[in-house]
Coordinates of C-alpha atoms in Angstrom, one line a residue:
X1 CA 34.4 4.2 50.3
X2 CA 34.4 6.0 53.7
X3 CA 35.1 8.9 52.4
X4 CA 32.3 9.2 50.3
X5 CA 30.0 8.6 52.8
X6 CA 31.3 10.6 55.3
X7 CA 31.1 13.4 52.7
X8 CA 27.5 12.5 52.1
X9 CA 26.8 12.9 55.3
X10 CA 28.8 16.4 55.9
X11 CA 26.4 17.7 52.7
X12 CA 23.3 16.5 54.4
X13 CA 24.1 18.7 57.5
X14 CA 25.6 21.4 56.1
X15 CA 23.9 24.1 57.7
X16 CA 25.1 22.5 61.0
X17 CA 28.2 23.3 60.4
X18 CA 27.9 26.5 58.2
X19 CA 28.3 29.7 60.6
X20 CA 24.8 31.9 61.1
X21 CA 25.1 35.2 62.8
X22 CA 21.2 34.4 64.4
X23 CA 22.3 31.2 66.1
X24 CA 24.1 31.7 69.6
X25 CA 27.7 30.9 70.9
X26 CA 26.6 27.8 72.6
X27 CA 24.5 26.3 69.3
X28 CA 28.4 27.3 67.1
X29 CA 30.3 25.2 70.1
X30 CA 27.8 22.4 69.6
X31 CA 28.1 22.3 66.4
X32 CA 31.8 22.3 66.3
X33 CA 31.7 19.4 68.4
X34 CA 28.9 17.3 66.2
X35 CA 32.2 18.3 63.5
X36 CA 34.8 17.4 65.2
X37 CA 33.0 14.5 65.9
X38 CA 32.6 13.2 62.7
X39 CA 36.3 14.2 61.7
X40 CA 37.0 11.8 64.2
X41 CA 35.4 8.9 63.0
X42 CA 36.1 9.0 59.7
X43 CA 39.7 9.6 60.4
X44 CA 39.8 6.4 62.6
X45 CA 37.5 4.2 59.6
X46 CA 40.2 5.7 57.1
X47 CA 42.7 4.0 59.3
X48 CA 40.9 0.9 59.4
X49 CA 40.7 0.8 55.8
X50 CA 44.3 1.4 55.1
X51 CA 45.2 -1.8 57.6
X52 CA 42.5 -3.6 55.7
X53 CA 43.9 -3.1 52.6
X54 CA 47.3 -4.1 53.5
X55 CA 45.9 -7.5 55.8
X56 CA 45.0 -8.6 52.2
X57 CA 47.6 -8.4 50.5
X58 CA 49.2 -12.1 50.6
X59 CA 52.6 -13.1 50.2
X60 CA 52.3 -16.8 50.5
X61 CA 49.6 -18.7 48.4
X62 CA 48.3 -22.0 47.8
X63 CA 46.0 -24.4 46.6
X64 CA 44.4 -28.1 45.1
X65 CA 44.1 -27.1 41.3
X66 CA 41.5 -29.6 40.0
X67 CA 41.4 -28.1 37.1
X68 CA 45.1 -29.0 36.3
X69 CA 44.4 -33.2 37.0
X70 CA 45.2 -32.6 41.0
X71 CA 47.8 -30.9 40.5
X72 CA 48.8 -28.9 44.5
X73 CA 50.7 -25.5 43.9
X74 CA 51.5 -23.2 46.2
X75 CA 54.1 -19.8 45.9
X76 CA 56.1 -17.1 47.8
X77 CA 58.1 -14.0 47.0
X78 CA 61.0 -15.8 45.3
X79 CA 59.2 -18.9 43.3
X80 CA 56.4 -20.8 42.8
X81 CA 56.2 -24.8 42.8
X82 CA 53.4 -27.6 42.3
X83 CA 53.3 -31.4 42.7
X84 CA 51.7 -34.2 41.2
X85 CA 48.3 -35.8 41.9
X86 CA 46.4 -39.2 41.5
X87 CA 44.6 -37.7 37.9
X88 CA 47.7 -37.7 36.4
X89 CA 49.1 -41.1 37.7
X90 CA 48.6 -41.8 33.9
X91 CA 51.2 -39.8 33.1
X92 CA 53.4 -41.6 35.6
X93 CA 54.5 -38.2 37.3
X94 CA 56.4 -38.7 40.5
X95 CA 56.4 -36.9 43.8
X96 CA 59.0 -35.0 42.7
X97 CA 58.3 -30.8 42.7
X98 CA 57.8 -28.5 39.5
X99 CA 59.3 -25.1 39.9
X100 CA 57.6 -22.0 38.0
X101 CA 60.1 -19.0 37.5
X102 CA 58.9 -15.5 38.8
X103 CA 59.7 -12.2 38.0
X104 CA 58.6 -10.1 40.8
X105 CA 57.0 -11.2 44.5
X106 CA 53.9 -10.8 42.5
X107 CA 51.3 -13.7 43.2
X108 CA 51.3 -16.0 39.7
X109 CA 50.0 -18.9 40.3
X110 CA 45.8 -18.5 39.6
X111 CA 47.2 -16.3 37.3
X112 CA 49.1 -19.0 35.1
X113 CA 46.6 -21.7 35.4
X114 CA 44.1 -19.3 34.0
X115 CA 46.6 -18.1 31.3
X116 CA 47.3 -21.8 30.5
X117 CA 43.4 -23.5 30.8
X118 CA 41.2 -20.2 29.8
X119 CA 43.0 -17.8 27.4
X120 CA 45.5 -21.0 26.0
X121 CA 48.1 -19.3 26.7
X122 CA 51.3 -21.1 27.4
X123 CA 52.5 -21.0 30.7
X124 CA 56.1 -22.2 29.2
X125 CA 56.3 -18.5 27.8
X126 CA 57.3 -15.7 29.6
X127 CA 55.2 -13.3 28.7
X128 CA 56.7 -10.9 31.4
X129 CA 55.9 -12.8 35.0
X130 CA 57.4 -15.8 34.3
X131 CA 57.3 -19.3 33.1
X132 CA 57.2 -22.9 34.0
X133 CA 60.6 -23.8 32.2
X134 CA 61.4 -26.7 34.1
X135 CA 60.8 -30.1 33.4
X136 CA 60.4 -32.9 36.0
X137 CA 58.8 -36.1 34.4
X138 CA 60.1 -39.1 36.4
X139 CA 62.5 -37.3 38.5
X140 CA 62.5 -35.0 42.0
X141 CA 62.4 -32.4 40.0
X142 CA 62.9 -29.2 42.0
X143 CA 63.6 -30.5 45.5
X144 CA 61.5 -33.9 45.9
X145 CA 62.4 -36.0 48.2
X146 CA 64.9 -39.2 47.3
X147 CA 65.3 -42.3 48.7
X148 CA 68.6 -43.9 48.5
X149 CA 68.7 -47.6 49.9
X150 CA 72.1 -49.7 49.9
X151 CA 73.1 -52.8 47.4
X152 CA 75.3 -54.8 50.0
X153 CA 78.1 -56.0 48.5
X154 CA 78.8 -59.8 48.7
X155 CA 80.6 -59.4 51.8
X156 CA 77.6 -57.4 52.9
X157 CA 79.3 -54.4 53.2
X158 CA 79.4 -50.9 51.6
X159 CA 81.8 -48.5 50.4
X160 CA 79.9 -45.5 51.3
X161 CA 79.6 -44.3 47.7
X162 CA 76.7 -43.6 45.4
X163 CA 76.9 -46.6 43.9
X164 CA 76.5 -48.8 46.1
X165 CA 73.2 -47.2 46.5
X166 CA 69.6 -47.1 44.3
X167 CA 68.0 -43.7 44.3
X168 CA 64.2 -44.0 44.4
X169 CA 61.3 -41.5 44.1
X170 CA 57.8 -42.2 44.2
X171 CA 54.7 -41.4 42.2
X172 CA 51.7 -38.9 42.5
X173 CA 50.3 -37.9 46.1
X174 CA 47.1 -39.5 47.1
X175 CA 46.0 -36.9 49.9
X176 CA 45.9 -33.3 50.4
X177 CA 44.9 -31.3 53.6
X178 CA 45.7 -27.5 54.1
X179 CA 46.7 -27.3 57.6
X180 CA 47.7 -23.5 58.0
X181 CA 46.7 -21.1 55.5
X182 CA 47.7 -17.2 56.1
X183 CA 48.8 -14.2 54.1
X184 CA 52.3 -15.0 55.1
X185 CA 52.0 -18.8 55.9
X186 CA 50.9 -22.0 54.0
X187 CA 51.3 -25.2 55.7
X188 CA 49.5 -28.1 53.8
X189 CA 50.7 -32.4 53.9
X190 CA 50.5 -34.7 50.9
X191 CA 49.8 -38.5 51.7
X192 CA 51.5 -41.1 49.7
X193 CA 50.3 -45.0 49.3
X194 CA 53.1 -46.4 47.6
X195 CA 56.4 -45.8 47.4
X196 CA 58.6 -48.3 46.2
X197 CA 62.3 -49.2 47.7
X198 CA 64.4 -51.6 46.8
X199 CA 61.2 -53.6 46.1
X200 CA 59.3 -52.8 49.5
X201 CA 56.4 -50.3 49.4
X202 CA 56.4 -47.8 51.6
X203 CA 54.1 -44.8 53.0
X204 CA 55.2 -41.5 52.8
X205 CA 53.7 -38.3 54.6
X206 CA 55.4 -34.9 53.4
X207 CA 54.1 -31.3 55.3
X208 CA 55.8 -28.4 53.7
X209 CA 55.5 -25.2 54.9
X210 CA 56.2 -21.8 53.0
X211 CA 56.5 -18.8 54.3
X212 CA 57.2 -14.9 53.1
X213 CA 60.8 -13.8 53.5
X214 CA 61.9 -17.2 53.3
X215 CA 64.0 -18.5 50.4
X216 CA 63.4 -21.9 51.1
X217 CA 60.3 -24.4 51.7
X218 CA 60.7 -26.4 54.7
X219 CA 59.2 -30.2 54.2
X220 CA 59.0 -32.7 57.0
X221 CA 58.8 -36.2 56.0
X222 CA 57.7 -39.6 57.6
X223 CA 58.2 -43.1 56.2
X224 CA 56.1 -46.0 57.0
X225 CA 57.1 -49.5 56.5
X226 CA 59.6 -52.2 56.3
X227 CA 63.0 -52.2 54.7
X228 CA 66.1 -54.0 55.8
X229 CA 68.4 -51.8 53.6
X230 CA 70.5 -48.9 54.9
X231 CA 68.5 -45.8 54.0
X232 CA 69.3 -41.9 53.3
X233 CA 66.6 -39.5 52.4
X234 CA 66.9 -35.8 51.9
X235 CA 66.2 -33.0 48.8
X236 CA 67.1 -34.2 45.6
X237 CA 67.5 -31.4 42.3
X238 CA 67.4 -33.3 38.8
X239 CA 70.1 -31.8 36.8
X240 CA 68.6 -32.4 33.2
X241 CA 70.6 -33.2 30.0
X242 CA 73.8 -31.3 31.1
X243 CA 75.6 -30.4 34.5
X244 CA 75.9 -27.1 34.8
X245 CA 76.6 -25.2 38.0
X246 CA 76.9 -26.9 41.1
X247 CA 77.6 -25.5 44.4
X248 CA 77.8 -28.3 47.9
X249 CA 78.8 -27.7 51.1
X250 CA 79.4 -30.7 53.2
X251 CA 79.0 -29.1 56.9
X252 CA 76.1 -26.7 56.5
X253 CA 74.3 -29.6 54.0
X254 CA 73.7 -27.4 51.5
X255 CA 73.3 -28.8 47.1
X256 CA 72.6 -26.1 44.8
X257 CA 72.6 -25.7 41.4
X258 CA 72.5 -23.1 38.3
X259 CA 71.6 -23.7 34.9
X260 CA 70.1 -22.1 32.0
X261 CA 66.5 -21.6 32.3
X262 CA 65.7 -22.8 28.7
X263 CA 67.8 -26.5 29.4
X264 CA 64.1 -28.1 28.7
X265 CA 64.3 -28.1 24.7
X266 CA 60.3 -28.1 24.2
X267 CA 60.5 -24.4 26.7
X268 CA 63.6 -23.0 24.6
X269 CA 61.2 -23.8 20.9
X270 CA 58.3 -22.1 22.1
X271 CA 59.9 -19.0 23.7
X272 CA 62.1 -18.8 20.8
X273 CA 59.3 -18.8 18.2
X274 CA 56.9 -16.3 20.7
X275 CA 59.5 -13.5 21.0
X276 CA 62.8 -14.7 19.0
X277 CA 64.1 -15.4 22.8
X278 CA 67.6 -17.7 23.0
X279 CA 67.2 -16.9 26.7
X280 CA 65.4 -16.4 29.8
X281 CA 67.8 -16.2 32.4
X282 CA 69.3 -18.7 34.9
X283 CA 67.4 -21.0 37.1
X284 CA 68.9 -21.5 40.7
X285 CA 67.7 -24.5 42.9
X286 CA 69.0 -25.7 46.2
X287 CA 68.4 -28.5 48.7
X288 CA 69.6 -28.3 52.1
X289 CA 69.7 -30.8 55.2
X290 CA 70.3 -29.0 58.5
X291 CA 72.7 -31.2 60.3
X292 CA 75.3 -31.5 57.3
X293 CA 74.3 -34.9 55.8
X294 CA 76.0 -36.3 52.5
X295 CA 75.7 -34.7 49.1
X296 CA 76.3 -36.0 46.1
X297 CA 75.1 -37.0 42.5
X298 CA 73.8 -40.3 41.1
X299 CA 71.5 -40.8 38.4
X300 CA 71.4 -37.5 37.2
X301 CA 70.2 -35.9 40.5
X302 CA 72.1 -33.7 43.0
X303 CA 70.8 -34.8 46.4
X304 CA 71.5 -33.6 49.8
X305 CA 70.8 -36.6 52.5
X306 CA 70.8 -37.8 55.9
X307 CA 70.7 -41.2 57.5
X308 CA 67.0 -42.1 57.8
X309 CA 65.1 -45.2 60.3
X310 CA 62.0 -45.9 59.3
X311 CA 59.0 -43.9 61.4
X312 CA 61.4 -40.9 62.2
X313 CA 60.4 -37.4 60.6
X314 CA 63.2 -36.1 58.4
X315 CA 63.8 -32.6 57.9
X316 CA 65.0 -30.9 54.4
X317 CA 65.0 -27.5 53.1
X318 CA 64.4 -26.7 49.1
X319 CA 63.6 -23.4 47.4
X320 CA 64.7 -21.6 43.9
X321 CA 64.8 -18.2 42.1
X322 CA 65.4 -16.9 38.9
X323 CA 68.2 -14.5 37.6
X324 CA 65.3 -12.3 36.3
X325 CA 63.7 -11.6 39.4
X326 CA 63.4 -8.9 42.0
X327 CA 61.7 -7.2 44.5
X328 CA 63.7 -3.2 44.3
X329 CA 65.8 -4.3 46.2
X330 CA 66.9 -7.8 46.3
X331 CA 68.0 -10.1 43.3
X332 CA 70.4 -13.1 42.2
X333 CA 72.3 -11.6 39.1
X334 CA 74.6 -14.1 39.1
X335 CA 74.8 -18.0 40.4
X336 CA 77.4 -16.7 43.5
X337 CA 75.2 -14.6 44.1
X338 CA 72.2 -17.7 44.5
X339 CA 74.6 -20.1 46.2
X340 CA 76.0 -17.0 48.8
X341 CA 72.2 -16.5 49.7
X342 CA 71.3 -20.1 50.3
X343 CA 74.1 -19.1 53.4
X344 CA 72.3 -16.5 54.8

């Protein structure tokens, strides 16, 4: 745009610039200057423009999708994820997180939900950006947060194993609020009413934050309420109908996991019968609690957790990729290649 109107502007005073054998040395220096001058500018508003350009280019994006019954999504580079609100408590969604696969850093989320609520367009397809392939219902889905409380024993004692344990999750949020919102940051905090433990109801407050570069979401939580039970809380990943590939690692905290991207059978029918497609890849997951914690599975769900008193803020990692994507340079070709990067 500057360009054009700096050469606008050389046209309208051409002859100012044009050399005239009538006009003297000093009128040519002048004029040379008035050139130089405007060479000047426009190279610095070029400049400008270039760093413009580039400031707007996001990394990290998120929003409340009304459109899409409440739903809160938000992406990165590597993945993009969504949770559950209150117009689809009907549904009886959980807190748990849905992951949508990407191909490329590309941004996808508007994207998809116009795809999806516009054009009718499936967002289970890939039709070359991704797809939402992976199916939460009830669950933590993709890195929710679990609750395990203990059953005492008679004695009123535990083992220590899963099951002397019950592994909770909650419902839909009830509150959103974007708290940071940059092209290489999103910080936002779901509110929870009820979340029900062991038959107490508790409050939960989750702030995740995203940023570019970073495999993983970073989700602080606080628990409000009363329970007698011993608790744990960390990341949970539901592993679907069959086990596939999981990786733990009891000092560093981390659970992650591999599967087929196509393990929900409702994705695998409709990509099949768009493109003739038996696959799309492996999905990768991981949870991860910084200070080691317990991991294990119960009900289904790989968790990572850490002993949790009621008030405290708990910290947990989650993120995922997709064996399809890449950015040039990186990728995750194969599931050593997820589980050596959730190291790094």
């Amino acid at each position: 745009m500057w360009t054009e109107v700096f050469w606008h502007i050389s046209e309208d005073n051409r002859s100012d610039f044009e050399y005239t054998g009538g006009k003297n040395a000093a009128e040519q220096n002048k004029n040379k200057a008035k050139m130089r001058k405007y060479l000047y500018i426009l190279t610095v508003l070029a400049a400008l423009c270039s760093c413009q350009k580039e400031a707007v280019q996001p990394k990290v994006f998120g929003r409340y999708v009304p459109e899409r019954k409440d739903d809160f999504a938000w992406e990165n580079e590597y993945a993009a994820f969504r949770m559950y609100g209150p117009a689809l408590r009907p549904e009886n969604p959980s807190n748990g997180v849905d992951l949508w696969l990407k191909a490329s850093p590309e941004l996808i989320v508007d994207s998809f939900y116009y795809r999806e609520h516009v054009l009718g367009l499936p967002y289970h397809i890939n039709y070359g950006k991704g797809l939402d392939c992976y199916k939460v219902g009830h669950t933590c889905g993709a890195g929710g947060l679990v609750v395990l409380a203990s059953t005492p024993h008679a004695e009123g004692e535990t083992d220590g194993s899963a099951e002397d344990f019950n592994l909770f999750v909650g419902g839909p949020y009830d509150r959103w609020e974007i708290l940071e919102q940059t092209s290489d940051k999103l910080v936002f905090r779901l509110e929870y009413d009820s979340l029900e433990v062991n038959g107490n109801i508790l409050q939960e407050t989750i702030i995740i934050t995203a940023e570019a570069g970073k495999i993983l979401n970073k989700a602080e939580v606080v628990l409000r309420g009363e329970c007698k039970e011993e608790l744990w809380a960390g990341g949970g990943i539901y592993l679907h109908d069959s086990v596939e590939n999981v990786y733990t690692c009891d000092h560093c905290g981390i659970a992650a996991y591999a599967e087929d991207a196509l393990s929900d059978k409702t994705a695998a029918k409709m990509n099949y019968e768009y493109n003739g497609s038996t696959s799309q890849g492996r999905s990768y997951l991981a949870v991860v609690t910084p200070h080691g914690g317990w991991q294990d599975i119960k009900d289904n769900t790989l968790f990572s957790v850490q002993p949790y008193q009621l008030g405290d803020t708990l910290t947990y990692f989650f993120g995922a990729c997709w064996s399809e994507w890449s950015d040039g340079e990186q990728s995750f070709p194969t599931d050593q290649d997820w589980f050596d990067a959730i190291h790094l």
